Amino acid sequence: MLMGILFCVCLIAANLFATKQIAIGAISVTGGVLIFPVSYIVNDCVCEVWGYRKARLLIWTGFAMNFFFVLMGALCDIIPAAPYYENSEGFHAVFGLAPRVAAASFLAFLVGSFMNAYVMSRMKISSQGKRFSLRAIISSLVGETIDSLIFFPLALGGIVPWEAMPQLVFWQVVLKTAYEIAVLPITIRIIRYVKKHEDTDVYDHGISYSPWKVKNI
């Protein structure tokens, strides 16, 4: 439950933070880079402890909550402001997410998250539960790369110059993956504690990896 709450909060916060461009040294990225990688860390934790089927439920729950938040934000943005309210422009900048950006965000999240969980699950079986650090890094690298390759061209193609797009995608992937590597010691300790506390360590033998079988938990 706590993992699910954190996962949903990270996705919603990433949408809000992404409305600001920040500079990390000479690199410009969206503010979402500060928190979005945490969702992949949670995804890894859930998949490692409870298996792909629970991760699948987590991903669809996060998608539904994020969609609900964006929908309600858009509705609130459309409703006329009170006569004394003077911050409509600022509110629109944060909550008036363009349909193109929203669609790109949702698609990138779903594909990237499911690929992260799939790689994590398959590598756990093939390694017989060993080398978690390697599995976490590779699965996150795959998921983050696919997420960025889908999101930025679909959301910002034609707005950001195409010649600048590869560099933008590259640095997003590098920074997010470096973030997860930096907190890996904490992730490992959390997983060890949760496995011991829950007395659970699932291996996904003989399951369906279809993202659509949400009820199969």
PDB file of C-alpha atoms in Angstrom:
ATOM      1  CA  MET A   1       0.000   0.000   0.000  1.00  0.00           C
ATOM      2  CA  LEU A   2       2.766   2.448   0.939  1.00  0.00           C
ATOM      3  CA  MET A   3       4.647   1.635  -2.263  1.00  0.00           C
ATOM      4  CA  GLY A   4       1.499   2.274  -4.291  1.00  0.00           C
ATOM      5  CA  ILE A   5       0.875   5.626  -2.589  1.00  0.00           C
ATOM      6  CA  LEU A   6       4.463   6.751  -3.182  1.00  0.00           C
ATOM      7  CA  PHE A   7       4.296   5.596  -6.816  1.00  0.00           C
ATOM      8  CA  CYS A   8       1.144   7.628  -7.530  1.00  0.00           C
ATOM      9  CA  VAL A   9       2.465  10.720  -5.749  1.00  0.00           C
ATOM     10  CA  CYS A  10       5.685  10.571  -7.786  1.00  0.00           C
ATOM     11  CA  LEU A  11       3.803  10.408 -11.091  1.00  0.00           C
ATOM     12  CA  ILE A  12       1.500  13.297 -10.221  1.00  0.00           C
ATOM     13  CA  ALA A  13       4.337  15.435  -8.822  1.00  0.00           C
ATOM     14  CA  ALA A  14       6.444  14.753 -11.924  1.00  0.00           C
ATOM     15  CA  ASN A  15       3.673  16.270 -14.069  1.00  0.00           C
ATOM     16  CA  LEU A  16       3.708  19.431 -11.968  1.00  0.00           C
ATOM     17  CA  PHE A  17       7.500  19.702 -11.754  1.00  0.00           C
ATOM     18  CA  ALA A  18       7.817  19.181 -15.519  1.00  0.00           C
ATOM     19  CA  THR A  19       6.270  22.619 -16.116  1.00  0.00           C
ATOM     20  CA  LYS A  20       9.576  24.167 -15.031  1.00  0.00           C
ATOM     21  CA  GLN A  21      12.834  23.865 -16.931  1.00  0.00           C
ATOM     22  CA  ILE A  22      15.813  23.635 -14.579  1.00  0.00           C
ATOM     23  CA  ALA A  23      19.555  23.803 -15.135  1.00  0.00           C
ATOM     24  CA  ILE A  24      21.880  21.177 -13.707  1.00  0.00           C
ATOM     25  CA  GLY A  25      25.253  22.642 -14.496  1.00  0.00           C
ATOM     26  CA  ALA A  26      25.201  23.353 -18.224  1.00  0.00           C
ATOM     27  CA  ILE A  27      22.377  20.872 -18.843  1.00  0.00           C
ATOM     28  CA  SER A  28      18.751  21.982 -19.129  1.00  0.00           C
ATOM     29  CA  VAL A  29      16.106  19.425 -18.136  1.00  0.00           C
ATOM     30  CA  THR A  30      12.558  19.431 -16.827  1.00  0.00           C
ATOM     31  CA  GLY A  31      11.943  19.566 -13.081  1.00  0.00           C
ATOM     32  CA  GLY A  32      10.338  16.140 -13.330  1.00  0.00           C
ATOM     33  CA  VAL A  33      13.816  14.612 -13.353  1.00  0.00           C
ATOM     34  CA  LEU A  34      13.975  15.282  -9.609  1.00  0.00           C
ATOM     35  CA  ILE A  35      11.205  12.843  -8.736  1.00  0.00           C
ATOM     36  CA  PHE A  36      10.181  10.733 -11.737  1.00  0.00           C
ATOM     37  CA  PRO A  37      13.082   8.249 -11.274  1.00  0.00           C
ATOM     38  CA  VAL A  38      11.642   7.395  -7.849  1.00  0.00           C
ATOM     39  CA  SER A  39       8.673   5.787  -9.627  1.00  0.00           C
ATOM     40  CA  TYR A  40      11.097   3.410 -11.369  1.00  0.00           C
ATOM     41  CA  ILE A  41      12.758   2.609  -8.058  1.00  0.00           C
ATOM     42  CA  VAL A  42       9.353   1.754  -6.560  1.00  0.00           C
ATOM     43  CA  ASN A  43       8.539  -0.290  -9.665  1.00  0.00           C
ATOM     44  CA  ASP A  44      11.773  -2.252  -9.163  1.00  0.00           C
ATOM     45  CA  CYS A  45      10.998  -2.825  -5.478  1.00  0.00           C
ATOM     46  CA  VAL A  46       7.479  -4.123  -6.132  1.00  0.00           C
ATOM     47  CA  CYS A  47       8.579  -6.338  -9.020  1.00  0.00           C
ATOM     48  CA  GLU A  48      11.513  -7.731  -7.012  1.00  0.00           C
ATOM     49  CA  VAL A  49       9.489  -8.543  -3.889  1.00  0.00           C
ATOM     50  CA  TRP A  50       5.961  -9.321  -5.140  1.00  0.00           C
ATOM     51  CA  GLY A  51       6.556 -10.084  -8.820  1.00  0.00           C
ATOM     52  CA  TYR A  52       5.456  -8.781 -12.208  1.00  0.00           C
ATOM     53  CA  ARG A  53       1.723  -9.235 -11.602  1.00  0.00           C
ATOM     54  CA  LYS A  54       1.751  -6.835  -8.638  1.00  0.00           C
ATOM     55  CA  ALA A  55       3.925  -4.437 -10.635  1.00  0.00           C
ATOM     56  CA  ARG A  56       1.370  -4.572 -13.444  1.00  0.00           C
ATOM     57  CA  LEU A  57      -1.397  -3.632 -11.001  1.00  0.00           C
ATOM     58  CA  LEU A  58       0.798  -0.831  -9.632  1.00  0.00           C
ATOM     59  CA  ILE A  59       1.473   0.582 -13.107  1.00  0.00           C
ATOM     60  CA  TRP A  60      -2.199   0.646 -14.108  1.00  0.00           C
ATOM     61  CA  THR A  61      -3.167   2.151 -10.741  1.00  0.00           C
ATOM     62  CA  GLY A  62      -0.573   4.890 -11.214  1.00  0.00           C
ATOM     63  CA  PHE A  63      -1.845   5.507 -14.740  1.00  0.00           C
ATOM     64  CA  ALA A  64      -5.466   5.792 -13.535  1.00  0.00           C
ATOM     65  CA  MET A  65      -4.597   8.171 -10.676  1.00  0.00           C
ATOM     66  CA  ASN A  66      -2.410  10.314 -12.920  1.00  0.00           C
ATOM     67  CA  PHE A  67      -5.129  10.459 -15.572  1.00  0.00           C
ATOM     68  CA  PHE A  68      -7.704  11.441 -12.944  1.00  0.00           C
ATOM     69  CA  PHE A  69      -5.436  14.209 -11.645  1.00  0.00           C
ATOM     70  CA  VAL A  70      -4.745  15.597 -15.126  1.00  0.00           C
ATOM     71  CA  LEU A  71      -8.447  15.423 -16.012  1.00  0.00           C
ATOM     72  CA  MET A  72      -9.526  17.265 -12.870  1.00  0.00           C
ATOM     73  CA  GLY A  73      -6.770  19.856 -13.356  1.00  0.00           C
ATOM     74  CA  ALA A  74      -7.907  20.469 -16.928  1.00  0.00           C
ATOM     75  CA  LEU A  75     -11.534  20.775 -15.812  1.00  0.00           C
ATOM     76  CA  CYS A  76     -10.612  23.282 -13.110  1.00  0.00           C
ATOM     77  CA  ASP A  77      -8.565  25.216 -15.666  1.00  0.00           C
ATOM     78  CA  ILE A  78     -11.514  25.409 -18.073  1.00  0.00           C
ATOM     79  CA  ILE A  79     -14.053  26.619 -15.479  1.00  0.00           C
ATOM     80  CA  PRO A  80     -14.090  30.454 -15.420  1.00  0.00           C
ATOM     81  CA  ALA A  81     -12.175  32.004 -12.537  1.00  0.00           C
ATOM     82  CA  ALA A  82     -13.813  34.026  -9.778  1.00  0.00           C
ATOM     83  CA  PRO A  83     -13.816  37.800 -10.479  1.00  0.00           C
ATOM     84  CA  TYR A  84     -11.223  38.472  -7.763  1.00  0.00           C
ATOM     85  CA  TYR A  85      -8.860  35.638  -8.775  1.00  0.00           C
ATOM     86  CA  GLU A  86      -5.767  37.072 -10.485  1.00  0.00           C
ATOM     87  CA  ASN A  87      -3.574  34.017 -11.066  1.00  0.00           C
ATOM     88  CA  SER A  88      -5.392  32.337 -13.970  1.00  0.00           C
ATOM     89  CA  GLU A  89      -2.350  32.587 -16.225  1.00  0.00           C
ATOM     90  CA  GLY A  90      -0.107  30.895 -13.662  1.00  0.00           C
ATOM     91  CA  PHE A  91      -2.684  28.195 -12.944  1.00  0.00           C
ATOM     92  CA  HIS A  92      -3.047  27.503 -16.662  1.00  0.00           C
ATOM     93  CA  ALA A  93       0.734  27.228 -17.051  1.00  0.00           C
ATOM     94  CA  VAL A  94       0.802  24.434 -14.450  1.00  0.00           C
ATOM     95  CA  PHE A  95      -2.489  22.604 -15.018  1.00  0.00           C
ATOM     96  CA  GLY A  96      -3.373  23.432 -18.613  1.00  0.00           C
ATOM     97  CA  LEU A  97      -1.502  20.428 -19.974  1.00  0.00           C
ATOM     98  CA  ALA A  98      -1.825  20.303 -23.773  1.00  0.00           C
ATOM     99  CA  PRO A  99      -3.554  17.142 -25.069  1.00  0.00           C
ATOM    100  CA  ARG A 100      -0.464  16.321 -27.129  1.00  0.00           C
ATOM    101  CA  VAL A 101       1.821  16.472 -24.081  1.00  0.00           C
ATOM    102  CA  ALA A 102      -0.636  14.527 -21.913  1.00  0.00           C
ATOM    103  CA  ALA A 103      -1.024  11.754 -24.503  1.00  0.00           C
ATOM    104  CA  ALA A 104       2.754  11.504 -24.976  1.00  0.00           C
ATOM    105  CA  SER A 105       3.274  11.394 -21.207  1.00  0.00           C
ATOM    106  CA  PHE A 106       0.720   8.626 -20.646  1.00  0.00           C
ATOM    107  CA  LEU A 107       1.990   6.474 -23.531  1.00  0.00           C
ATOM    108  CA  ALA A 108       5.649   6.892 -22.565  1.00  0.00           C
ATOM    109  CA  PHE A 109       4.903   6.061 -18.928  1.00  0.00           C
ATOM    110  CA  LEU A 110       2.982   2.883 -19.747  1.00  0.00           C
ATOM    111  CA  VAL A 111       5.495   1.476 -22.243  1.00  0.00           C
ATOM    112  CA  GLY A 112       8.555   2.460 -20.192  1.00  0.00           C
ATOM    113  CA  SER A 113       7.165   1.145 -16.899  1.00  0.00           C
ATOM    114  CA  PHE A 114       6.055  -2.172 -18.331  1.00  0.00           C
ATOM    115  CA  MET A 115       9.406  -2.709 -20.058  1.00  0.00           C
ATOM    116  CA  ASN A 116      11.179  -1.906 -16.784  1.00  0.00           C
ATOM    117  CA  ALA A 117       9.083  -4.472 -14.903  1.00  0.00           C
ATOM    118  CA  TYR A 118       9.443  -7.088 -17.669  1.00  0.00           C
ATOM    119  CA  VAL A 119      13.243  -6.816 -17.829  1.00  0.00           C
ATOM    120  CA  MET A 120      13.469  -6.868 -14.029  1.00  0.00           C
ATOM    121  CA  SER A 121      11.304  -9.992 -13.808  1.00  0.00           C
ATOM    122  CA  ARG A 122      13.044 -11.933 -16.589  1.00  0.00           C
ATOM    123  CA  MET A 123      16.537 -11.100 -15.299  1.00  0.00           C
ATOM    124  CA  LYS A 124      15.583 -12.211 -11.780  1.00  0.00           C
ATOM    125  CA  ILE A 125      14.595 -15.636 -13.117  1.00  0.00           C
ATOM    126  CA  SER A 126      17.678 -15.999 -15.314  1.00  0.00           C
ATOM    127  CA  SER A 127      20.043 -14.925 -12.509  1.00  0.00           C
ATOM    128  CA  GLN A 128      18.202 -17.013  -9.895  1.00  0.00           C
ATOM    129  CA  GLY A 129      17.605 -13.918  -7.785  1.00  0.00           C
ATOM    130  CA  LYS A 130      21.245 -12.792  -7.746  1.00  0.00           C
ATOM    131  CA  ARG A 131      22.858  -9.513  -8.867  1.00  0.00           C
ATOM    132  CA  PHE A 132      19.967  -7.236  -7.945  1.00  0.00           C
ATOM    133  CA  SER A 133      22.040  -4.101  -8.522  1.00  0.00           C
ATOM    134  CA  LEU A 134      22.751  -5.071 -12.124  1.00  0.00           C
ATOM    135  CA  ARG A 135      19.099  -5.963 -12.713  1.00  0.00           C
ATOM    136  CA  ALA A 136      17.896  -2.676 -11.241  1.00  0.00           C
ATOM    137  CA  ILE A 137      20.275  -0.592 -13.352  1.00  0.00           C
ATOM    138  CA  ILE A 138      19.626  -2.400 -16.639  1.00  0.00           C
ATOM    139  CA  SER A 139      15.850  -2.533 -16.227  1.00  0.00           C
ATOM    140  CA  SER A 140      15.722   1.163 -15.323  1.00  0.00           C
ATOM    141  CA  LEU A 141      18.025   2.067 -18.202  1.00  0.00           C
ATOM    142  CA  VAL A 142      15.743   0.212 -20.638  1.00  0.00           C
ATOM    143  CA  GLY A 143      12.583   1.732 -19.179  1.00  0.00           C
ATOM    144  CA  GLU A 144      13.935   5.287 -18.962  1.00  0.00           C
ATOM    145  CA  THR A 145      15.336   5.121 -22.507  1.00  0.00           C
ATOM    146  CA  ILE A 146      12.046   3.924 -23.994  1.00  0.00           C
ATOM    147  CA  ASP A 147      10.118   6.509 -21.949  1.00  0.00           C
ATOM    148  CA  SER A 148      12.287   9.360 -23.209  1.00  0.00           C
ATOM    149  CA  LEU A 149      12.364   8.108 -26.820  1.00  0.00           C
ATOM    150  CA  ILE A 150       8.556   8.120 -26.869  1.00  0.00           C
ATOM    151  CA  PHE A 151       7.810  11.235 -24.839  1.00  0.00           C
ATOM    152  CA  PHE A 152      10.119  13.916 -26.196  1.00  0.00           C
ATOM    153  CA  PRO A 153       9.562  13.427 -29.963  1.00  0.00           C
ATOM    154  CA  LEU A 154       5.782  13.097 -29.496  1.00  0.00           C
ATOM    155  CA  ALA A 155       5.403  15.938 -26.980  1.00  0.00           C
ATOM    156  CA  LEU A 156       8.051  18.405 -28.135  1.00  0.00           C
ATOM    157  CA  GLY A 157       8.777  17.509 -31.746  1.00  0.00           C
ATOM    158  CA  GLY A 158       8.596  20.705 -33.804  1.00  0.00           C
ATOM    159  CA  ILE A 159       8.826  22.816 -30.638  1.00  0.00           C
ATOM    160  CA  VAL A 160      12.315  21.746 -29.647  1.00  0.00           C
ATOM    161  CA  PRO A 161      14.575  21.745 -32.738  1.00  0.00           C
ATOM    162  CA  TRP A 162      14.985  18.195 -34.055  1.00  0.00           C
ATOM    163  CA  GLU A 163      18.759  18.519 -34.053  1.00  0.00           C
ATOM    164  CA  ALA A 164      18.614  19.199 -30.278  1.00  0.00           C
ATOM    165  CA  MET A 165      16.317  16.249 -29.568  1.00  0.00           C
ATOM    166  CA  PRO A 166      18.992  13.481 -29.302  1.00  0.00           C
ATOM    167  CA  GLN A 167      20.947  15.500 -26.729  1.00  0.00           C
ATOM    168  CA  LEU A 168      17.783  16.213 -24.720  1.00  0.00           C
ATOM    169  CA  VAL A 169      16.821  12.517 -24.672  1.00  0.00           C
ATOM    170  CA  PHE A 170      20.388  11.433 -23.881  1.00  0.00           C
ATOM    171  CA  TRP A 171      20.772  13.678 -20.848  1.00  0.00           C
ATOM    172  CA  GLN A 172      17.336  12.805 -19.491  1.00  0.00           C
ATOM    173  CA  VAL A 173      18.247   9.103 -19.590  1.00  0.00           C
ATOM    174  CA  VAL A 174      21.739   9.664 -18.157  1.00  0.00           C
ATOM    175  CA  LEU A 175      20.570  11.845 -15.268  1.00  0.00           C
ATOM    176  CA  LYS A 176      17.629   9.606 -14.336  1.00  0.00           C
ATOM    177  CA  THR A 177      19.776   6.470 -14.436  1.00  0.00           C
ATOM    178  CA  ALA A 178      22.549   8.164 -12.442  1.00  0.00           C
ATOM    179  CA  TYR A 179      19.929   9.197  -9.878  1.00  0.00           C
ATOM    180  CA  GLU A 180      18.859   5.575  -9.435  1.00  0.00           C
ATOM    181  CA  ILE A 181      22.445   4.349  -9.192  1.00  0.00           C
ATOM    182  CA  ALA A 182      23.179   6.954  -6.502  1.00  0.00           C
ATOM    183  CA  VAL A 183      20.286   5.773  -4.301  1.00  0.00           C
ATOM    184  CA  LEU A 184      20.836   2.074  -5.037  1.00  0.00           C
ATOM    185  CA  PRO A 185      22.300   1.347  -1.565  1.00  0.00           C
ATOM    186  CA  ILE A 186      19.090   2.689  -0.011  1.00  0.00           C
ATOM    187  CA  THR A 187      16.948   0.699  -2.463  1.00  0.00           C
ATOM    188  CA  ILE A 188      18.794  -2.508  -1.584  1.00  0.00           C
ATOM    189  CA  ARG A 189      18.270  -2.001   2.151  1.00  0.00           C
ATOM    190  CA  ILE A 190      14.563  -1.270   1.651  1.00  0.00           C
ATOM    191  CA  ILE A 191      14.078  -4.414  -0.424  1.00  0.00           C
ATOM    192  CA  ARG A 192      15.907  -6.580   2.106  1.00  0.00           C
ATOM    193  CA  TYR A 193      13.734  -5.190   4.886  1.00  0.00           C
ATOM    194  CA  VAL A 194      10.473  -5.624   2.940  1.00  0.00           C
ATOM    195  CA  LYS A 195      11.320  -9.208   1.924  1.00  0.00           C
ATOM    196  CA  LYS A 196      12.048 -10.099   5.530  1.00  0.00           C
ATOM    197  CA  HIS A 197       9.004  -8.258   6.893  1.00  0.00           C
ATOM    198  CA  GLU A 198       6.598  -9.662   4.282  1.00  0.00           C
ATOM    199  CA  ASP A 199       8.315 -13.077   4.129  1.00  0.00           C
ATOM    200  CA  THR A 200       7.910 -12.862   0.340  1.00  0.00           C
ATOM    201  CA  ASP A 201      10.256 -13.212  -2.614  1.00  0.00           C
ATOM    202  CA  VAL A 202       8.293 -13.980  -5.794  1.00  0.00           C
ATOM    203  CA  TYR A 203       9.732 -15.538  -8.968  1.00  0.00           C
ATOM    204  CA  ASP A 204       7.518 -15.101 -12.041  1.00  0.00           C
ATOM    205  CA  HIS A 205       7.504 -18.665 -13.338  1.00  0.00           C
ATOM    206  CA  GLY A 206       4.756 -19.487 -15.832  1.00  0.00           C
ATOM    207  CA  ILE A 207       2.947 -16.139 -15.744  1.00  0.00           C
ATOM    208  CA  SER A 208       1.536 -14.032 -18.577  1.00  0.00           C
ATOM    209  CA  TYR A 209       3.420 -10.819 -19.224  1.00  0.00           C
ATOM    210  CA  SER A 210       0.486  -9.276 -21.060  1.00  0.00           C
ATOM    211  CA  PRO A 211      -0.064  -5.752 -19.682  1.00  0.00           C
ATOM    212  CA  TRP A 212      -3.825  -6.173 -20.094  1.00  0.00           C
ATOM    213  CA  LYS A 213      -4.411  -8.941 -17.525  1.00  0.00           C
ATOM    214  CA  VAL A 214      -4.842  -6.514 -14.650  1.00  0.00           C
ATOM    215  CA  LYS A 215      -7.161  -8.801 -12.672  1.00  0.00           C
ATOM    216  CA  ASN A 216      -4.559 -11.563 -12.676  1.00  0.00           C
ATOM    217  CA  ILE A 217      -2.812 -10.556  -9.442  1.00  0.00           C
TER     218      ILE A 217
END
